[in-house]
mmCIF file of C-alpha atoms in Angstrom:
data_model
loop_
_atom_site.group_PDB
_atom_site.id
_atom_site.type_symbol
_atom_site.label_atom_id
_atom_site.label_comp_id
_atom_site.label_asym_id
_atom_site.label_seq_id
_atom_site.Cartn_x
_atom_site.Cartn_y
_atom_site.Cartn_z
ATOM 1 C CA LEU A 162 47.343 -76.655 -7.995
ATOM 2 C CA ARG A 163 50.056 -73.648 -7.146
ATOM 3 C CA ALA A 164 51.475 -74.121 -10.618
ATOM 4 C CA ALA A 165 48.177 -74.233 -12.344
ATOM 5 C CA ILE A 166 46.745 -71.307 -10.485
ATOM 6 C CA GLY A 167 49.906 -69.101 -11.419
ATOM 7 C CA ARG A 168 49.628 -70.260 -15.111
ATOM 8 C CA LEU A 169 45.655 -68.937 -14.771
ATOM 9 C CA GLN A 170 46.925 -65.959 -13.333
ATOM 10 C CA ALA A 171 49.507 -65.281 -15.856
ATOM 11 C CA GLY A 172 47.073 -65.878 -18.663
ATOM 12 C CA GLY A 173 44.955 -63.148 -17.099
ATOM 13 C CA PHE A 174 41.961 -65.635 -16.027
ATOM 14 C CA LEU A 175 42.264 -65.538 -12.649
ATOM 15 C CA TYR A 176 43.235 -63.004 -9.768
ATOM 16 C CA GLU A 177 43.913 -62.985 -6.179
ATOM 17 C CA ALA A 178 40.850 -61.664 -4.197
ATOM 18 C CA GLY A 179 41.521 -62.307 -0.905
ATOM 19 C CA PHE A 180 44.224 -61.674 2.125
ATOM 20 C CA LEU A 181 47.355 -63.141 3.285
ATOM 21 C CA SER A 182 45.596 -65.745 5.591
ATOM 22 C CA ASP A 183 42.533 -66.634 3.666
ATOM 23 C CA MET A 184 43.791 -66.314 0.235
ATOM 24 C CA GLU A 185 41.286 -66.758 -2.776
ATOM 25 C CA TYR A 186 40.860 -66.373 -6.304
ATOM 26 C CA ALA A 187 38.231 -65.402 -8.740
ATOM 27 C CA PHE A 188 37.836 -65.096 -12.257
ATOM 28 C CA ALA A 189 38.684 -62.123 -14.061
ATOM 29 C CA HIS A 190 35.860 -62.048 -16.022
ATOM 30 C CA ALA A 191 32.198 -63.600 -15.562
ATOM 31 C CA LEU A 192 32.497 -65.336 -19.213
ATOM 32 C CA THR A 193 35.613 -66.889 -18.037
ATOM 33 C CA HIS A 194 33.734 -68.326 -14.915
ATOM 34 C CA GLU A 195 30.483 -69.348 -17.360
ATOM 35 C CA VAL A 196 32.678 -71.321 -19.551
ATOM 36 C CA ALA A 197 34.807 -72.926 -16.932
ATOM 37 C CA TYR A 198 31.706 -73.883 -14.787
ATOM 38 C CA GLY A 199 29.727 -75.055 -18.018
ATOM 39 C CA SER A 200 32.262 -77.272 -19.058
ATOM 40 C CA LEU A 201 31.868 -79.353 -15.769
ATOM 41 C CA LEU A 202 29.305 -82.416 -15.959
ATOM 42 C CA GLN A 203 26.371 -81.724 -13.425
ATOM 43 C CA ASP A 204 27.424 -84.807 -11.150
ATOM 44 C CA ARG A 205 31.240 -83.232 -11.073
ATOM 45 C CA ARG A 206 29.584 -79.867 -10.198
ATOM 46 C CA ARG A 207 27.398 -80.887 -7.434
ATOM 47 C CA ALA A 208 30.430 -82.994 -6.005
ATOM 48 C CA LEU A 209 32.873 -79.885 -6.064
ATOM 49 C CA HIS A 210 30.190 -77.769 -4.177
ATOM 50 C CA VAL A 211 30.013 -80.232 -1.337
ATOM 51 C CA ARG A 212 33.803 -80.130 -1.106
ATOM 52 C CA ILE A 213 34.026 -76.417 -1.244
ATOM 53 C CA VAL A 214 31.220 -77.011 1.886
ATOM 54 C CA GLU A 215 33.277 -79.497 3.519
ATOM 55 C CA THR A 216 36.581 -77.361 3.251
ATOM 56 C CA ILE A 217 35.319 -74.435 4.611
ATOM 57 C CA GLU A 218 33.717 -76.285 7.364
ATOM 58 C CA ARG A 219 36.968 -77.697 8.387
ATOM 59 C CA SER A 220 39.369 -74.715 7.890
ATOM 60 C CA TYR A 221 37.228 -72.299 9.653
ATOM 61 C CA PRO A 222 35.083 -74.272 12.199
ATOM 62 C CA THR A 223 34.971 -71.010 14.408
ATOM 63 C CA ARG A 224 34.480 -68.666 12.042
ATOM 64 C CA LEU A 225 31.677 -70.037 9.907
ATOM 65 C CA ALA A 226 29.238 -67.120 10.209
ATOM 66 C CA GLU A 227 31.567 -65.166 8.114
ATOM 67 C CA TYR A 228 31.388 -68.027 5.158
ATOM 68 C CA VAL A 229 27.687 -68.066 5.743
ATOM 69 C CA ASP A 230 26.621 -66.847 2.365
ATOM 70 C CA ARG A 231 29.148 -69.069 0.734
ATOM 71 C CA LEU A 232 28.434 -71.903 2.606
ATOM 72 C CA SER A 233 24.626 -71.611 1.830
ATOM 73 C CA HIS A 234 25.063 -71.061 -1.771
ATOM 74 C CA HIS A 235 27.606 -74.230 -2.219
ATOM 75 C CA ALA A 236 25.314 -76.388 0.105
ATOM 76 C CA PHE A 237 22.381 -75.536 -2.138
ATOM 77 C CA LEU A 238 24.204 -76.080 -5.419
ATOM 78 C CA GLY A 239 26.104 -79.262 -4.240
ATOM 79 C CA GLN A 240 22.587 -80.336 -2.936
ATOM 80 C CA ASP A 241 23.117 -80.876 0.311
ATOM 81 C CA TRP A 242 19.454 -79.839 1.489
ATOM 82 C CA ALA A 243 20.090 -80.046 5.021
ATOM 83 C CA LYS A 244 23.251 -77.986 5.424
ATOM 84 C CA ALA A 245 21.319 -75.544 2.973
ATOM 85 C CA VAL A 246 18.931 -75.038 5.279
ATOM 86 C CA LYS A 247 21.122 -74.939 8.163
ATOM 87 C CA TYR A 248 23.147 -72.170 6.531
ATOM 88 C CA PHE A 249 20.098 -70.029 4.932
ATOM 89 C CA GLU A 250 18.475 -69.901 8.456
ATOM 90 C CA THR A 251 21.464 -67.761 9.680
ATOM 91 C CA PRO A 252 20.988 -64.629 7.501
ATOM 92 C CA GLU A 253 17.217 -65.059 8.100
ATOM 93 C CA ALA A 254 17.917 -64.941 11.807
ATOM 94 C CA ARG A 255 20.608 -62.392 11.813
ATOM 95 C CA TYR A 256 18.539 -59.908 9.607
ATOM 96 C CA PRO A 257 14.739 -60.995 9.094
ATOM 97 C CA TYR A 258 13.769 -58.096 7.288
ATOM 98 C CA GLY A 259 16.769 -58.050 5.131
ATOM 99 C CA ARG A 260 16.465 -58.609 1.198
ATOM 100 C CA TYR A 261 18.888 -61.451 1.225
ATOM 101 C CA ALA A 262 16.644 -62.913 4.378
ATOM 102 C CA GLN A 263 13.854 -63.042 2.301
ATOM 103 C CA GLN A 264 15.329 -64.943 -0.487
ATOM 104 C CA ALA A 265 16.867 -67.149 2.004
ATOM 105 C CA GLN A 266 13.236 -68.065 3.440
ATOM 106 C CA LEU A 267 12.155 -69.160 -0.536
ATOM 107 C CA GLU A 268 15.299 -71.280 -0.457
ATOM 108 C CA ILE A 269 14.457 -72.951 2.829
ATOM 109 C CA ALA A 270 11.289 -73.998 1.460
ATOM 110 C CA TYR A 271 12.627 -75.014 -1.779
ATOM 111 C CA ALA A 272 15.491 -77.135 0.401
ATOM 112 C CA HIS A 273 13.001 -78.465 2.733
ATOM 113 C CA TRP A 274 10.982 -80.017 -0.139
ATOM 114 C CA LYS A 275 14.257 -81.547 -1.882
ATOM 115 C CA ASN A 276 15.213 -82.861 1.296
ATOM 116 C CA ASP A 277 11.762 -84.899 1.052
ATOM 117 C CA GLU A 278 10.571 -82.810 4.223
ATOM 118 C CA ALA A 279 7.320 -81.337 2.570
ATOM 119 C CA ALA A 280 5.410 -80.427 5.749
ATOM 120 C CA SER A 281 8.355 -78.321 6.368
ATOM 121 C CA ALA A 282 8.630 -76.899 2.831
ATOM 122 C CA LEU A 283 4.832 -75.999 2.690
ATOM 123 C CA ALA A 284 5.498 -74.198 6.395
ATOM 124 C CA ALA A 285 8.249 -72.140 4.989
ATOM 125 C CA ALA A 286 5.923 -71.345 1.852
ATOM 126 C CA ASP A 287 3.358 -70.335 3.871
ATOM 127 C CA ARG A 288 5.387 -68.103 6.441
ATOM 128 C CA PHE A 289 7.021 -66.387 3.402
ATOM 129 C CA ILE A 290 3.538 -65.594 1.891
ATOM 130 C CA LYS A 291 2.236 -64.454 5.273
ATOM 131 C CA LEU A 292 5.190 -62.304 6.001
ATOM 132 C CA HIS A 293 5.772 -60.898 2.462
ATOM 133 C CA PRO A 294 2.603 -60.869 0.465
ATOM 134 C CA GLY A 295 3.634 -58.138 -1.624
ATOM 135 C CA HIS A 296 6.812 -59.346 -2.564
ATOM 136 C CA PRO A 297 7.859 -59.717 -6.285
ATOM 137 C CA HIS A 298 8.323 -63.419 -6.011
ATOM 138 C CA VAL A 299 5.625 -64.304 -3.968
ATOM 139 C CA ASP A 300 4.439 -66.317 -7.120
ATOM 140 C CA TYR A 301 7.299 -68.491 -6.823
ATOM 141 C CA ALA A 302 6.102 -69.652 -3.050
ATOM 142 C CA TYR A 303 2.619 -70.261 -4.398
ATOM 143 C CA TYR A 304 4.020 -72.260 -7.151
ATOM 144 C CA LEU A 305 6.034 -74.499 -5.042
ATOM 145 C CA LYS A 306 3.472 -75.326 -2.745
ATOM 146 C CA GLY A 307 1.248 -76.249 -5.436
ATOM 147 C CA VAL A 308 3.974 -78.540 -6.803
ATOM 148 C CA ILE A 309 4.413 -79.748 -3.176
ATOM 149 C CA ASN A 310 0.948 -80.666 -2.823
ATOM 150 C CA PHE A 311 0.804 -82.030 -6.299
ATOM 151 C CA ALA A 312 3.574 -84.394 -5.401
ATOM 152 C CA GLU A 313 1.802 -85.118 -2.223
ATOM 153 C CA LYS A 314 -1.475 -85.957 -3.429
ATOM 154 C CA GLU A 315 0.000 -88.081 -6.732
ATOM 155 C CA GLY A 316 1.818 -90.258 -4.529
ATOM 156 C CA LEU A 317 -1.155 -91.161 -2.207
ATOM 157 C CA VAL A 318 -3.608 -91.820 -5.262
ATOM 158 C CA ALA A 319 -0.565 -93.734 -6.738
ATOM 159 C CA TYR A 320 -0.216 -96.124 -3.240
ATOM 160 C CA PHE A 321 -3.947 -96.867 -3.129
ATOM 161 C CA ALA A 322 -4.338 -97.337 -7.015
ATOM 162 C CA GLY A 323 -1.349 -99.427 -7.170
ATOM 163 C CA SER A 324 -0.317 -97.521 -10.507
ATOM 164 C CA ASP A 325 2.443 -95.218 -11.917
ATOM 165 C CA MET A 326 0.621 -91.999 -12.613
ATOM 166 C CA SER A 327 3.212 -91.321 -15.111
ATOM 167 C CA ASP A 328 2.204 -94.009 -17.518
#
């Protein structure tokens, strides 16, 4: 790994972004990041995001609050919905009126829905709408509510009708 990182640094693709005890690397250019990320299959991307969450949790168990932005980001992209909710709730609790907390509230609603927790997702969307009626993304909360309600009704109809609504 060190040799590969060294070659990437020598080629100008990566640079050291962390301190000695917390060595991190970043892409030197956003386009390089996009090309590298885009070349991965979606299942591989999800698996890597999950591994990043696990690595941070294992490496810094007493300092997770310092990494909550990365943990929530990688849990969300790794589709680990339970952990995504857990880590998105941290900035919301700490800075309830901040811009990131507002975005976290929307992400929480989506993560609940993807984790098959429709009632929690609807409650989170309703809470966002109530707290931020003038927010530029309030339409997304309404959209999410519509999708959740449609999926719930479709499932109920299919259950009683015994048919697949997609046919």
